[in-house]
């Protein structure tokens, strides 16, 4: 790894130390790091994948520089999925230079930052620290360990974390690829609602809650006056200001407290969203969340695509496409994810 001079190296190391001791509340890598313009490729740690550099995507002639804000969580375990998701969004966007990413991470991981910076040198992005202690006493054990990680709950706190200029945001899970122009989802008319997402009213809504919930004389009344349907929180358009003003974070947290007292649902962060917002959101076309491609939460068996047009593929469930492809036992749908995989296997060194 080469720097222009020794002072640049000292400045960068000082910044990393400062960021660590201050928990890295906010990083804006789109410009400079610690006053130094950084465009270097660092040799990642052994457990951090190495990725090839993505091409630079430029705006079309119809773009007006209106920002599209997208938020995703960020950690080394799902980094390969995040890279593919970002790549797919940029590749299919008419105005890729107008897309700004807001990543949330639970801890300072410099190698993850440098992986993003070197893979997408032109990407507009910021990173924010999610304080895990905000949810540690509120998380109840679910049927899959990955669902119990504090970062899985960060989506509840977007209005507290994102800067004030972000009025609307698309929240996306890391196990998705977008095969359409993301601006189409961004421009959905919320019609005064706080949140928009595809709804699935054919799903058995009752199975997301325990008999203890349904047999309680008071708890099921939360759905009175609503037509609640299942929706997946891995793809959401959120009015950040309305979320904040309506105190929706507190409303979701209140149900998490109830869950700690008596087990009223099975999964992680999804059911409290359903309790607060099912039947109260703006419904979006199903094409924007072809979910369940990772199978169920226990075995992750292969599933086929649902009929109809597709704008977003989502490997929700236990099975992840990069793991199944690496194991040489992929499902047929995993080959739809593979073209967006920027991972460079069997790479042992980088050019100095």
PDB file of C-alpha atoms in Angstrom, residues 9-317:
ATOM      1  CA  UNK A   9       0.208   7.873   6.603  1.00  0.00           C
ATOM      2  CA  UNK A  10       0.386   9.438  10.062  1.00  0.00           C
ATOM      3  CA  UNK A  11      -2.735  11.460   9.352  1.00  0.00           C
ATOM      4  CA  UNK A  12      -4.673   8.398   8.256  1.00  0.00           C
ATOM      5  CA  UNK A  13      -3.608   6.354  11.273  1.00  0.00           C
ATOM      6  CA  UNK A  14      -4.532   9.237  13.564  1.00  0.00           C
ATOM      7  CA  UNK A  15      -7.935   9.424  11.980  1.00  0.00           C
ATOM      8  CA  UNK A  16      -8.558   5.693  12.386  1.00  0.00           C
ATOM      9  CA  UNK A  17      -7.581   5.866  16.055  1.00  0.00           C
ATOM     10  CA  UNK A  18      -9.779   8.919  16.582  1.00  0.00           C
ATOM     11  CA  UNK A  19     -12.691   7.205  14.840  1.00  0.00           C
ATOM     12  CA  UNK A  20     -12.336   4.097  16.948  1.00  0.00           C
ATOM     13  CA  UNK A  21     -12.238   5.933  20.277  1.00  0.00           C
ATOM     14  CA  UNK A  22     -15.244   8.011  19.288  1.00  0.00           C
ATOM     15  CA  UNK A  23     -17.144   4.931  18.063  1.00  0.00           C
ATOM     16  CA  UNK A  24     -17.172   6.223  14.521  1.00  0.00           C
ATOM     17  CA  UNK A  25     -20.557   7.915  14.786  1.00  0.00           C
ATOM     18  CA  UNK A  26     -20.259   9.194  11.226  1.00  0.00           C
ATOM     19  CA  UNK A  27     -17.887   8.758   8.309  1.00  0.00           C
ATOM     20  CA  UNK A  28     -18.198  10.495   4.953  1.00  0.00           C
ATOM     21  CA  UNK A  29     -15.851   8.525   2.696  1.00  0.00           C
ATOM     22  CA  UNK A  30     -17.227  10.097  -0.469  1.00  0.00           C
ATOM     23  CA  UNK A  31     -14.748  12.951  -0.042  1.00  0.00           C
ATOM     24  CA  UNK A  32     -11.799  12.673   2.328  1.00  0.00           C
ATOM     25  CA  UNK A  33     -10.637  10.763   5.368  1.00  0.00           C
ATOM     26  CA  UNK A  34      -9.027  12.797   8.097  1.00  0.00           C
ATOM     27  CA  UNK A  35      -8.343  15.607   5.636  1.00  0.00           C
ATOM     28  CA  UNK A  36      -6.526  13.255   3.255  1.00  0.00           C
ATOM     29  CA  UNK A  37      -7.920  12.102  -0.070  1.00  0.00           C
ATOM     30  CA  UNK A  38      -7.726   8.321   0.151  1.00  0.00           C
ATOM     31  CA  UNK A  39      -7.908   6.160  -2.973  1.00  0.00           C
ATOM     32  CA  UNK A  40      -5.827   3.196  -1.857  1.00  0.00           C
ATOM     33  CA  UNK A  41      -6.387  -0.520  -1.865  1.00  0.00           C
ATOM     34  CA  UNK A  42      -5.427  -2.177   1.368  1.00  0.00           C
ATOM     35  CA  UNK A  43      -4.692  -5.824   1.831  1.00  0.00           C
ATOM     36  CA  UNK A  44      -7.803  -7.105   3.634  1.00  0.00           C
ATOM     37  CA  UNK A  45      -7.693  -9.245   6.719  1.00  0.00           C
ATOM     38  CA  UNK A  46      -8.003 -12.988   6.023  1.00  0.00           C
ATOM     39  CA  UNK A  47     -11.713 -13.038   6.912  1.00  0.00           C
ATOM     40  CA  UNK A  48     -12.621 -10.081   4.656  1.00  0.00           C
ATOM     41  CA  UNK A  49     -13.360 -11.001   1.031  1.00  0.00           C
ATOM     42  CA  UNK A  50     -11.498  -9.311  -1.809  1.00  0.00           C
ATOM     43  CA  UNK A  51     -13.517  -7.746  -4.609  1.00  0.00           C
ATOM     44  CA  UNK A  52     -12.747  -6.522  -8.088  1.00  0.00           C
ATOM     45  CA  UNK A  53     -13.332  -2.860  -8.867  1.00  0.00           C
ATOM     46  CA  UNK A  54     -16.737  -2.056 -10.344  1.00  0.00           C
ATOM     47  CA  UNK A  55     -16.961   0.166 -13.419  1.00  0.00           C
ATOM     48  CA  UNK A  56     -17.893   3.825 -13.016  1.00  0.00           C
ATOM     49  CA  UNK A  57     -21.567   4.346 -13.754  1.00  0.00           C
ATOM     50  CA  UNK A  58     -22.604   7.760 -15.076  1.00  0.00           C
ATOM     51  CA  UNK A  59     -25.906   9.637 -15.229  1.00  0.00           C
ATOM     52  CA  UNK A  60     -28.079   9.685 -18.299  1.00  0.00           C
ATOM     53  CA  UNK A  61     -29.057  12.948 -19.979  1.00  0.00           C
ATOM     54  CA  UNK A  62     -32.464  13.046 -18.245  1.00  0.00           C
ATOM     55  CA  UNK A  63     -31.060  13.185 -14.696  1.00  0.00           C
ATOM     56  CA  UNK A  64     -31.720  16.257 -12.529  1.00  0.00           C
ATOM     57  CA  UNK A  65     -29.341  15.524  -9.607  1.00  0.00           C
ATOM     58  CA  UNK A  66     -32.174  14.792  -7.156  1.00  0.00           C
ATOM     59  CA  UNK A  67     -30.750  12.456  -4.501  1.00  0.00           C
ATOM     60  CA  UNK A  68     -32.053   8.931  -3.993  1.00  0.00           C
ATOM     61  CA  UNK A  69     -31.197   7.785  -0.475  1.00  0.00           C
ATOM     62  CA  UNK A  70     -30.677   4.089   0.230  1.00  0.00           C
ATOM     63  CA  UNK A  71     -29.844   2.617   3.629  1.00  0.00           C
ATOM     64  CA  UNK A  72     -28.346  -0.817   4.293  1.00  0.00           C
ATOM     65  CA  UNK A  73     -26.583  -2.490   7.181  1.00  0.00           C
ATOM     66  CA  UNK A  74     -22.921  -3.321   6.840  1.00  0.00           C
ATOM     67  CA  UNK A  75     -20.798  -6.070   8.345  1.00  0.00           C
ATOM     68  CA  UNK A  76     -18.111  -8.443   7.152  1.00  0.00           C
ATOM     69  CA  UNK A  77     -20.354 -11.528   7.280  1.00  0.00           C
ATOM     70  CA  UNK A  78     -22.750 -10.135   4.664  1.00  0.00           C
ATOM     71  CA  UNK A  79     -20.290  -7.904   2.800  1.00  0.00           C
ATOM     72  CA  UNK A  80     -20.343 -10.036  -0.337  1.00  0.00           C
ATOM     73  CA  UNK A  81     -24.108  -9.661  -0.515  1.00  0.00           C
ATOM     74  CA  UNK A  82     -23.916  -5.913   0.081  1.00  0.00           C
ATOM     75  CA  UNK A  83     -21.393  -5.489  -2.736  1.00  0.00           C
ATOM     76  CA  UNK A  84     -23.627  -7.373  -5.168  1.00  0.00           C
ATOM     77  CA  UNK A  85     -26.667  -5.341  -4.092  1.00  0.00           C
ATOM     78  CA  UNK A  86     -24.897  -2.005  -4.595  1.00  0.00           C
ATOM     79  CA  UNK A  87     -23.512  -3.141  -7.961  1.00  0.00           C
ATOM     80  CA  UNK A  88     -26.961  -4.200  -9.171  1.00  0.00           C
ATOM     81  CA  UNK A  89     -28.542  -0.897  -8.107  1.00  0.00           C
ATOM     82  CA  UNK A  90     -25.924   1.173  -9.919  1.00  0.00           C
ATOM     83  CA  UNK A  91     -25.952  -0.977 -13.037  1.00  0.00           C
ATOM     84  CA  UNK A  92     -29.698  -0.681 -13.573  1.00  0.00           C
ATOM     85  CA  UNK A  93     -30.093   2.941 -12.497  1.00  0.00           C
ATOM     86  CA  UNK A  94     -30.680   5.679 -15.055  1.00  0.00           C
ATOM     87  CA  UNK A  95     -29.099   8.168 -12.646  1.00  0.00           C
ATOM     88  CA  UNK A  96     -26.508   6.190 -10.641  1.00  0.00           C
ATOM     89  CA  UNK A  97     -24.596   9.328  -9.626  1.00  0.00           C
ATOM     90  CA  UNK A  98     -27.728  10.577  -7.849  1.00  0.00           C
ATOM     91  CA  UNK A  99     -27.829   7.531  -5.544  1.00  0.00           C
ATOM     92  CA  UNK A 100     -26.409   8.061  -2.057  1.00  0.00           C
ATOM     93  CA  UNK A 101     -25.901   5.103   0.259  1.00  0.00           C
ATOM     94  CA  UNK A 102     -26.208   5.283   4.036  1.00  0.00           C
ATOM     95  CA  UNK A 103     -24.579   2.252   5.650  1.00  0.00           C
ATOM     96  CA  UNK A 104     -25.137   1.274   9.285  1.00  0.00           C
ATOM     97  CA  UNK A 105     -22.574  -0.798  11.127  1.00  0.00           C
ATOM     98  CA  UNK A 106     -22.333  -2.020  14.709  1.00  0.00           C
ATOM     99  CA  UNK A 107     -18.581  -1.707  15.061  1.00  0.00           C
ATOM    100  CA  UNK A 108     -15.632  -0.023  13.435  1.00  0.00           C
ATOM    101  CA  UNK A 109     -14.315  -2.276  10.647  1.00  0.00           C
ATOM    102  CA  UNK A 110     -11.682  -0.388   8.631  1.00  0.00           C
ATOM    103  CA  UNK A 111     -11.151  -3.276   6.220  1.00  0.00           C
ATOM    104  CA  UNK A 112     -14.837  -3.233   5.312  1.00  0.00           C
ATOM    105  CA  UNK A 113     -14.633   0.502   4.648  1.00  0.00           C
ATOM    106  CA  UNK A 114     -11.593   0.126   2.413  1.00  0.00           C
ATOM    107  CA  UNK A 115     -13.276  -2.756   0.571  1.00  0.00           C
ATOM    108  CA  UNK A 116     -16.178  -0.503  -0.359  1.00  0.00           C
ATOM    109  CA  UNK A 117     -13.952   2.412  -1.242  1.00  0.00           C
ATOM    110  CA  UNK A 118     -11.695   0.353  -3.495  1.00  0.00           C
ATOM    111  CA  UNK A 119     -14.552  -1.555  -5.138  1.00  0.00           C
ATOM    112  CA  UNK A 120     -16.673   1.540  -5.791  1.00  0.00           C
ATOM    113  CA  UNK A 121     -14.250   4.504  -6.003  1.00  0.00           C
ATOM    114  CA  UNK A 122     -16.984   6.845  -7.257  1.00  0.00           C
ATOM    115  CA  UNK A 123     -19.727   5.789  -4.843  1.00  0.00           C
ATOM    116  CA  UNK A 124     -21.466   8.428  -2.752  1.00  0.00           C
ATOM    117  CA  UNK A 125     -21.810   6.894   0.686  1.00  0.00           C
ATOM    118  CA  UNK A 126     -21.699   7.581   4.403  1.00  0.00           C
ATOM    119  CA  UNK A 127     -21.310   5.192   7.317  1.00  0.00           C
ATOM    120  CA  UNK A 128     -22.997   5.558  10.690  1.00  0.00           C
ATOM    121  CA  UNK A 129     -22.467   3.632  13.887  1.00  0.00           C
ATOM    122  CA  UNK A 130     -25.501   1.859  15.275  1.00  0.00           C
ATOM    123  CA  UNK A 131     -25.211   1.633  19.043  1.00  0.00           C
ATOM    124  CA  UNK A 132     -25.979  -2.016  19.766  1.00  0.00           C
ATOM    125  CA  UNK A 133     -26.790  -1.307  23.402  1.00  0.00           C
ATOM    126  CA  UNK A 134     -29.995   0.384  22.236  1.00  0.00           C
ATOM    127  CA  UNK A 135     -31.549  -3.043  21.696  1.00  0.00           C
ATOM    128  CA  UNK A 136     -29.498  -5.530  23.692  1.00  0.00           C
ATOM    129  CA  UNK A 137     -31.974  -5.672  26.555  1.00  0.00           C
ATOM    130  CA  UNK A 138     -34.940  -5.798  24.178  1.00  0.00           C
ATOM    131  CA  UNK A 139     -33.980  -8.652  21.832  1.00  0.00           C
ATOM    132  CA  UNK A 140     -35.699 -11.990  22.393  1.00  0.00           C
ATOM    133  CA  UNK A 141     -34.245 -15.217  21.065  1.00  0.00           C
ATOM    134  CA  UNK A 142     -35.800 -16.273  17.756  1.00  0.00           C
ATOM    135  CA  UNK A 143     -35.704 -19.394  15.592  1.00  0.00           C
ATOM    136  CA  UNK A 144     -32.503 -18.312  13.781  1.00  0.00           C
ATOM    137  CA  UNK A 145     -29.415 -16.806  15.382  1.00  0.00           C
ATOM    138  CA  UNK A 146     -28.792 -14.371  12.517  1.00  0.00           C
ATOM    139  CA  UNK A 147     -32.137 -12.723  13.276  1.00  0.00           C
ATOM    140  CA  UNK A 148     -31.031 -11.993  16.845  1.00  0.00           C
ATOM    141  CA  UNK A 149     -28.075  -9.781  15.952  1.00  0.00           C
ATOM    142  CA  UNK A 150     -28.470  -6.166  17.150  1.00  0.00           C
ATOM    143  CA  UNK A 151     -27.708  -4.832  13.659  1.00  0.00           C
ATOM    144  CA  UNK A 152     -30.819  -6.618  12.383  1.00  0.00           C
ATOM    145  CA  UNK A 153     -32.822  -4.110  14.448  1.00  0.00           C
ATOM    146  CA  UNK A 154     -31.037  -0.991  13.170  1.00  0.00           C
ATOM    147  CA  UNK A 155     -33.818  -0.326  10.634  1.00  0.00           C
ATOM    148  CA  UNK A 156     -36.053   0.670  13.549  1.00  0.00           C
ATOM    149  CA  UNK A 157     -33.766   3.603  14.357  1.00  0.00           C
ATOM    150  CA  UNK A 158     -33.227   5.152  10.915  1.00  0.00           C
ATOM    151  CA  UNK A 159     -34.926   8.410  11.913  1.00  0.00           C
ATOM    152  CA  UNK A 160     -32.510   8.776  14.845  1.00  0.00           C
ATOM    153  CA  UNK A 161     -29.377   7.953  12.852  1.00  0.00           C
ATOM    154  CA  UNK A 162     -29.728   9.520   9.410  1.00  0.00           C
ATOM    155  CA  UNK A 163     -28.903  13.225   8.948  1.00  0.00           C
ATOM    156  CA  UNK A 164     -31.698  15.785   8.770  1.00  0.00           C
ATOM    157  CA  UNK A 165     -31.474  16.302   5.010  1.00  0.00           C
ATOM    158  CA  UNK A 166     -32.657  12.721   4.421  1.00  0.00           C
ATOM    159  CA  UNK A 167     -36.446  13.080   4.314  1.00  0.00           C
ATOM    160  CA  UNK A 168     -37.164   9.763   2.611  1.00  0.00           C
ATOM    161  CA  UNK A 169     -35.092   6.594   2.448  1.00  0.00           C
ATOM    162  CA  UNK A 170     -35.257   3.168   0.842  1.00  0.00           C
ATOM    163  CA  UNK A 171     -34.189   0.496   3.303  1.00  0.00           C
ATOM    164  CA  UNK A 172     -32.803  -2.694   1.738  1.00  0.00           C
ATOM    165  CA  UNK A 173     -31.467  -5.945   3.151  1.00  0.00           C
ATOM    166  CA  UNK A 174     -28.024  -7.105   2.026  1.00  0.00           C
ATOM    167  CA  UNK A 175     -29.267 -10.303   0.357  1.00  0.00           C
ATOM    168  CA  UNK A 176     -31.002  -8.610  -2.582  1.00  0.00           C
ATOM    169  CA  UNK A 177     -30.235  -7.648  -6.149  1.00  0.00           C
ATOM    170  CA  UNK A 178     -32.152  -4.998  -8.070  1.00  0.00           C
ATOM    171  CA  UNK A 179     -32.858  -5.658 -11.756  1.00  0.00           C
ATOM    172  CA  UNK A 180     -34.800  -2.466 -12.471  1.00  0.00           C
ATOM    173  CA  UNK A 181     -34.297   1.278 -12.088  1.00  0.00           C
ATOM    174  CA  UNK A 182     -34.404   1.986  -8.339  1.00  0.00           C
ATOM    175  CA  UNK A 183     -35.910   5.413  -9.042  1.00  0.00           C
ATOM    176  CA  UNK A 184     -39.220   3.684  -9.788  1.00  0.00           C
ATOM    177  CA  UNK A 185     -39.379   2.473  -6.191  1.00  0.00           C
ATOM    178  CA  UNK A 186     -38.092   5.791  -4.876  1.00  0.00           C
ATOM    179  CA  UNK A 187     -40.888   7.730  -6.592  1.00  0.00           C
ATOM    180  CA  UNK A 188     -43.751   5.676  -5.156  1.00  0.00           C
ATOM    181  CA  UNK A 189     -46.574   7.867  -3.833  1.00  0.00           C
ATOM    182  CA  UNK A 190     -46.805   7.202  -0.099  1.00  0.00           C
ATOM    183  CA  UNK A 191     -50.249   8.853   0.000  1.00  0.00           C
ATOM    184  CA  UNK A 192     -49.623  10.186   3.496  1.00  0.00           C
ATOM    185  CA  UNK A 193     -48.419   6.855   4.890  1.00  0.00           C
ATOM    186  CA  UNK A 194     -45.192   6.511   6.857  1.00  0.00           C
ATOM    187  CA  UNK A 195     -44.039   3.425   4.984  1.00  0.00           C
ATOM    188  CA  UNK A 196     -44.474   1.653   1.646  1.00  0.00           C
ATOM    189  CA  UNK A 197     -43.719  -2.002   0.918  1.00  0.00           C
ATOM    190  CA  UNK A 198     -45.171  -4.939  -1.010  1.00  0.00           C
ATOM    191  CA  UNK A 199     -47.984  -6.601   0.955  1.00  0.00           C
ATOM    192  CA  UNK A 200     -48.827 -10.312   0.813  1.00  0.00           C
ATOM    193  CA  UNK A 201     -52.412 -10.718   1.939  1.00  0.00           C
ATOM    194  CA  UNK A 202     -52.562 -14.351   0.821  1.00  0.00           C
ATOM    195  CA  UNK A 203     -50.000 -15.322   3.479  1.00  0.00           C
ATOM    196  CA  UNK A 204     -51.224 -16.818   6.746  1.00  0.00           C
ATOM    197  CA  UNK A 205     -50.828 -13.754   8.931  1.00  0.00           C
ATOM    198  CA  UNK A 206     -51.718 -15.577  12.147  1.00  0.00           C
ATOM    199  CA  UNK A 207     -48.646 -17.838  12.003  1.00  0.00           C
ATOM    200  CA  UNK A 208     -46.289 -14.945  12.771  1.00  0.00           C
ATOM    201  CA  UNK A 209     -47.675 -14.783  16.314  1.00  0.00           C
ATOM    202  CA  UNK A 210     -47.976 -17.377  19.041  1.00  0.00           C
ATOM    203  CA  UNK A 211     -51.115 -18.867  20.554  1.00  0.00           C
ATOM    204  CA  UNK A 212     -50.278 -16.861  23.661  1.00  0.00           C
ATOM    205  CA  UNK A 213     -50.826 -13.717  21.603  1.00  0.00           C
ATOM    206  CA  UNK A 214     -54.053 -14.799  19.915  1.00  0.00           C
ATOM    207  CA  UNK A 215     -55.537 -16.216  23.126  1.00  0.00           C
ATOM    208  CA  UNK A 216     -54.857 -13.053  25.089  1.00  0.00           C
ATOM    209  CA  UNK A 217     -58.054 -11.036  25.688  1.00  0.00           C
ATOM    210  CA  UNK A 218     -56.387  -7.701  24.839  1.00  0.00           C
ATOM    211  CA  UNK A 219     -53.383  -8.127  22.522  1.00  0.00           C
ATOM    212  CA  UNK A 220     -55.198  -9.117  19.277  1.00  0.00           C
ATOM    213  CA  UNK A 221     -57.268  -5.947  19.534  1.00  0.00           C
ATOM    214  CA  UNK A 222     -54.264  -4.046  18.228  1.00  0.00           C
ATOM    215  CA  UNK A 223     -55.429  -5.076  14.743  1.00  0.00           C
ATOM    216  CA  UNK A 224     -59.000  -3.834  15.197  1.00  0.00           C
ATOM    217  CA  UNK A 225     -60.068  -1.496  12.408  1.00  0.00           C
ATOM    218  CA  UNK A 226     -57.202  -2.694  10.200  1.00  0.00           C
ATOM    219  CA  UNK A 227     -56.864  -5.216   7.410  1.00  0.00           C
ATOM    220  CA  UNK A 228     -53.432  -6.554   8.410  1.00  0.00           C
ATOM    221  CA  UNK A 229     -51.311  -8.314   5.810  1.00  0.00           C
ATOM    222  CA  UNK A 230     -47.787  -9.676   5.931  1.00  0.00           C
ATOM    223  CA  UNK A 231     -45.031  -7.470   4.551  1.00  0.00           C
ATOM    224  CA  UNK A 232     -41.288  -8.044   4.466  1.00  0.00           C
ATOM    225  CA  UNK A 233     -39.130  -5.397   6.167  1.00  0.00           C
ATOM    226  CA  UNK A 234     -36.159  -6.080   3.883  1.00  0.00           C
ATOM    227  CA  UNK A 235     -37.555  -3.674   1.266  1.00  0.00           C
ATOM    228  CA  UNK A 236     -39.208  -0.511   2.553  1.00  0.00           C
ATOM    229  CA  UNK A 237     -39.672   3.097   1.502  1.00  0.00           C
ATOM    230  CA  UNK A 238     -39.814   5.206   4.670  1.00  0.00           C
ATOM    231  CA  UNK A 239     -40.913   8.786   5.231  1.00  0.00           C
ATOM    232  CA  UNK A 240     -38.217   9.566   7.791  1.00  0.00           C
ATOM    233  CA  UNK A 241     -39.838  12.753   9.103  1.00  0.00           C
ATOM    234  CA  UNK A 242     -43.251  11.144   9.512  1.00  0.00           C
ATOM    235  CA  UNK A 243     -41.626   8.160  11.258  1.00  0.00           C
ATOM    236  CA  UNK A 244     -39.920  10.509  13.685  1.00  0.00           C
ATOM    237  CA  UNK A 245     -42.982  12.677  14.308  1.00  0.00           C
ATOM    238  CA  UNK A 246     -45.209   9.620  14.805  1.00  0.00           C
ATOM    239  CA  UNK A 247     -42.759   8.116  17.337  1.00  0.00           C
ATOM    240  CA  UNK A 248     -42.786   4.814  15.452  1.00  0.00           C
ATOM    241  CA  UNK A 249     -39.455   3.770  16.953  1.00  0.00           C
ATOM    242  CA  UNK A 250     -41.004   3.900  20.409  1.00  0.00           C
ATOM    243  CA  UNK A 251     -44.105   2.042  19.203  1.00  0.00           C
ATOM    244  CA  UNK A 252     -41.997  -0.826  17.839  1.00  0.00           C
ATOM    245  CA  UNK A 253     -39.880  -0.888  21.004  1.00  0.00           C
ATOM    246  CA  UNK A 254     -43.001  -1.192  23.172  1.00  0.00           C
ATOM    247  CA  UNK A 255     -43.899  -4.464  21.469  1.00  0.00           C
ATOM    248  CA  UNK A 256     -40.341  -5.703  21.916  1.00  0.00           C
ATOM    249  CA  UNK A 257     -40.748  -5.116  25.652  1.00  0.00           C
ATOM    250  CA  UNK A 258     -43.993  -7.113  25.633  1.00  0.00           C
ATOM    251  CA  UNK A 259     -42.180  -9.937  23.840  1.00  0.00           C
ATOM    252  CA  UNK A 260     -39.588 -10.047  26.625  1.00  0.00           C
ATOM    253  CA  UNK A 261     -42.365 -10.472  29.175  1.00  0.00           C
ATOM    254  CA  UNK A 262     -44.347 -13.109  27.287  1.00  0.00           C
ATOM    255  CA  UNK A 263     -43.453 -14.796  24.000  1.00  0.00           C
ATOM    256  CA  UNK A 264     -46.007 -13.413  21.541  1.00  0.00           C
ATOM    257  CA  UNK A 265     -44.097 -13.986  18.263  1.00  0.00           C
ATOM    258  CA  UNK A 266     -41.386 -16.211  16.753  1.00  0.00           C
ATOM    259  CA  UNK A 267     -39.134 -14.166  14.462  1.00  0.00           C
ATOM    260  CA  UNK A 268     -36.774 -11.250  15.163  1.00  0.00           C
ATOM    261  CA  UNK A 269     -37.470  -7.665  14.086  1.00  0.00           C
ATOM    262  CA  UNK A 270     -40.362  -8.403  11.694  1.00  0.00           C
ATOM    263  CA  UNK A 271     -43.331  -9.081  14.044  1.00  0.00           C
ATOM    264  CA  UNK A 272     -43.137  -5.776  15.969  1.00  0.00           C
ATOM    265  CA  UNK A 273     -43.243  -4.000  12.586  1.00  0.00           C
ATOM    266  CA  UNK A 274     -46.353  -6.003  11.716  1.00  0.00           C
ATOM    267  CA  UNK A 275     -47.963  -5.136  15.040  1.00  0.00           C
ATOM    268  CA  UNK A 276     -47.450  -1.428  14.476  1.00  0.00           C
ATOM    269  CA  UNK A 277     -47.855  -1.064  10.703  1.00  0.00           C
ATOM    270  CA  UNK A 278     -49.662  -4.051   9.134  1.00  0.00           C
ATOM    271  CA  UNK A 279     -52.713  -2.685   7.362  1.00  0.00           C
ATOM    272  CA  UNK A 280     -51.464   0.894   7.762  1.00  0.00           C
ATOM    273  CA  UNK A 281     -48.910   1.157   4.960  1.00  0.00           C
ATOM    274  CA  UNK A 282     -48.897   1.986   1.261  1.00  0.00           C
ATOM    275  CA  UNK A 283     -48.835  -1.212  -0.765  1.00  0.00           C
ATOM    276  CA  UNK A 284     -46.212  -1.540  -3.520  1.00  0.00           C
ATOM    277  CA  UNK A 285     -46.234  -3.895  -6.489  1.00  0.00           C
ATOM    278  CA  UNK A 286     -44.946  -7.381  -5.630  1.00  0.00           C
ATOM    279  CA  UNK A 287     -42.300  -7.072  -8.328  1.00  0.00           C
ATOM    280  CA  UNK A 288     -40.283  -5.017  -5.824  1.00  0.00           C
ATOM    281  CA  UNK A 289     -39.730  -7.903  -3.428  1.00  0.00           C
ATOM    282  CA  UNK A 290     -39.490 -11.367  -4.935  1.00  0.00           C
ATOM    283  CA  UNK A 291     -38.694 -12.652  -1.453  1.00  0.00           C
ATOM    284  CA  UNK A 292     -38.145 -16.056   0.113  1.00  0.00           C
ATOM    285  CA  UNK A 293     -35.465 -17.163  -2.362  1.00  0.00           C
ATOM    286  CA  UNK A 294     -33.280 -18.252   0.562  1.00  0.00           C
ATOM    287  CA  UNK A 295     -35.883 -20.802   1.624  1.00  0.00           C
ATOM    288  CA  UNK A 296     -37.272 -21.055   5.141  1.00  0.00           C
ATOM    289  CA  UNK A 297     -35.520 -19.959   8.318  1.00  0.00           C
ATOM    290  CA  UNK A 298     -34.598 -23.481   9.406  1.00  0.00           C
ATOM    291  CA  UNK A 299     -33.311 -25.417   6.387  1.00  0.00           C
ATOM    292  CA  UNK A 300     -33.047 -22.876   3.561  1.00  0.00           C
ATOM    293  CA  UNK A 301     -34.306 -25.291   0.910  1.00  0.00           C
ATOM    294  CA  UNK A 302     -34.514 -24.167  -2.707  1.00  0.00           C
ATOM    295  CA  UNK A 303     -37.522 -22.237  -3.878  1.00  0.00           C
ATOM    296  CA  UNK A 304     -38.577 -21.230  -7.346  1.00  0.00           C
ATOM    297  CA  UNK A 305     -39.583 -17.763  -8.507  1.00  0.00           C
ATOM    298  CA  UNK A 306     -43.121 -16.559  -8.026  1.00  0.00           C
ATOM    299  CA  UNK A 307     -44.992 -15.805 -11.282  1.00  0.00           C
ATOM    300  CA  UNK A 308     -45.053 -12.238 -12.531  1.00  0.00           C
ATOM    301  CA  UNK A 309     -42.617  -9.431 -13.383  1.00  0.00           C
ATOM    302  CA  UNK A 310     -39.526  -8.931 -11.222  1.00  0.00           C
ATOM    303  CA  UNK A 311     -37.698  -5.752 -10.218  1.00  0.00           C
ATOM    304  CA  UNK A 312     -35.958  -6.999  -7.065  1.00  0.00           C
ATOM    305  CA  UNK A 313     -34.807 -10.477  -6.035  1.00  0.00           C
ATOM    306  CA  UNK A 314     -34.541 -11.176  -2.311  1.00  0.00           C
ATOM    307  CA  UNK A 315     -32.823 -14.197  -0.735  1.00  0.00           C
ATOM    308  CA  UNK A 316     -34.649 -13.879   2.586  1.00  0.00           C
ATOM    309  CA  UNK A 317     -34.486 -17.078   4.597  1.00  0.00           C
TER     310      UNK A 317
END
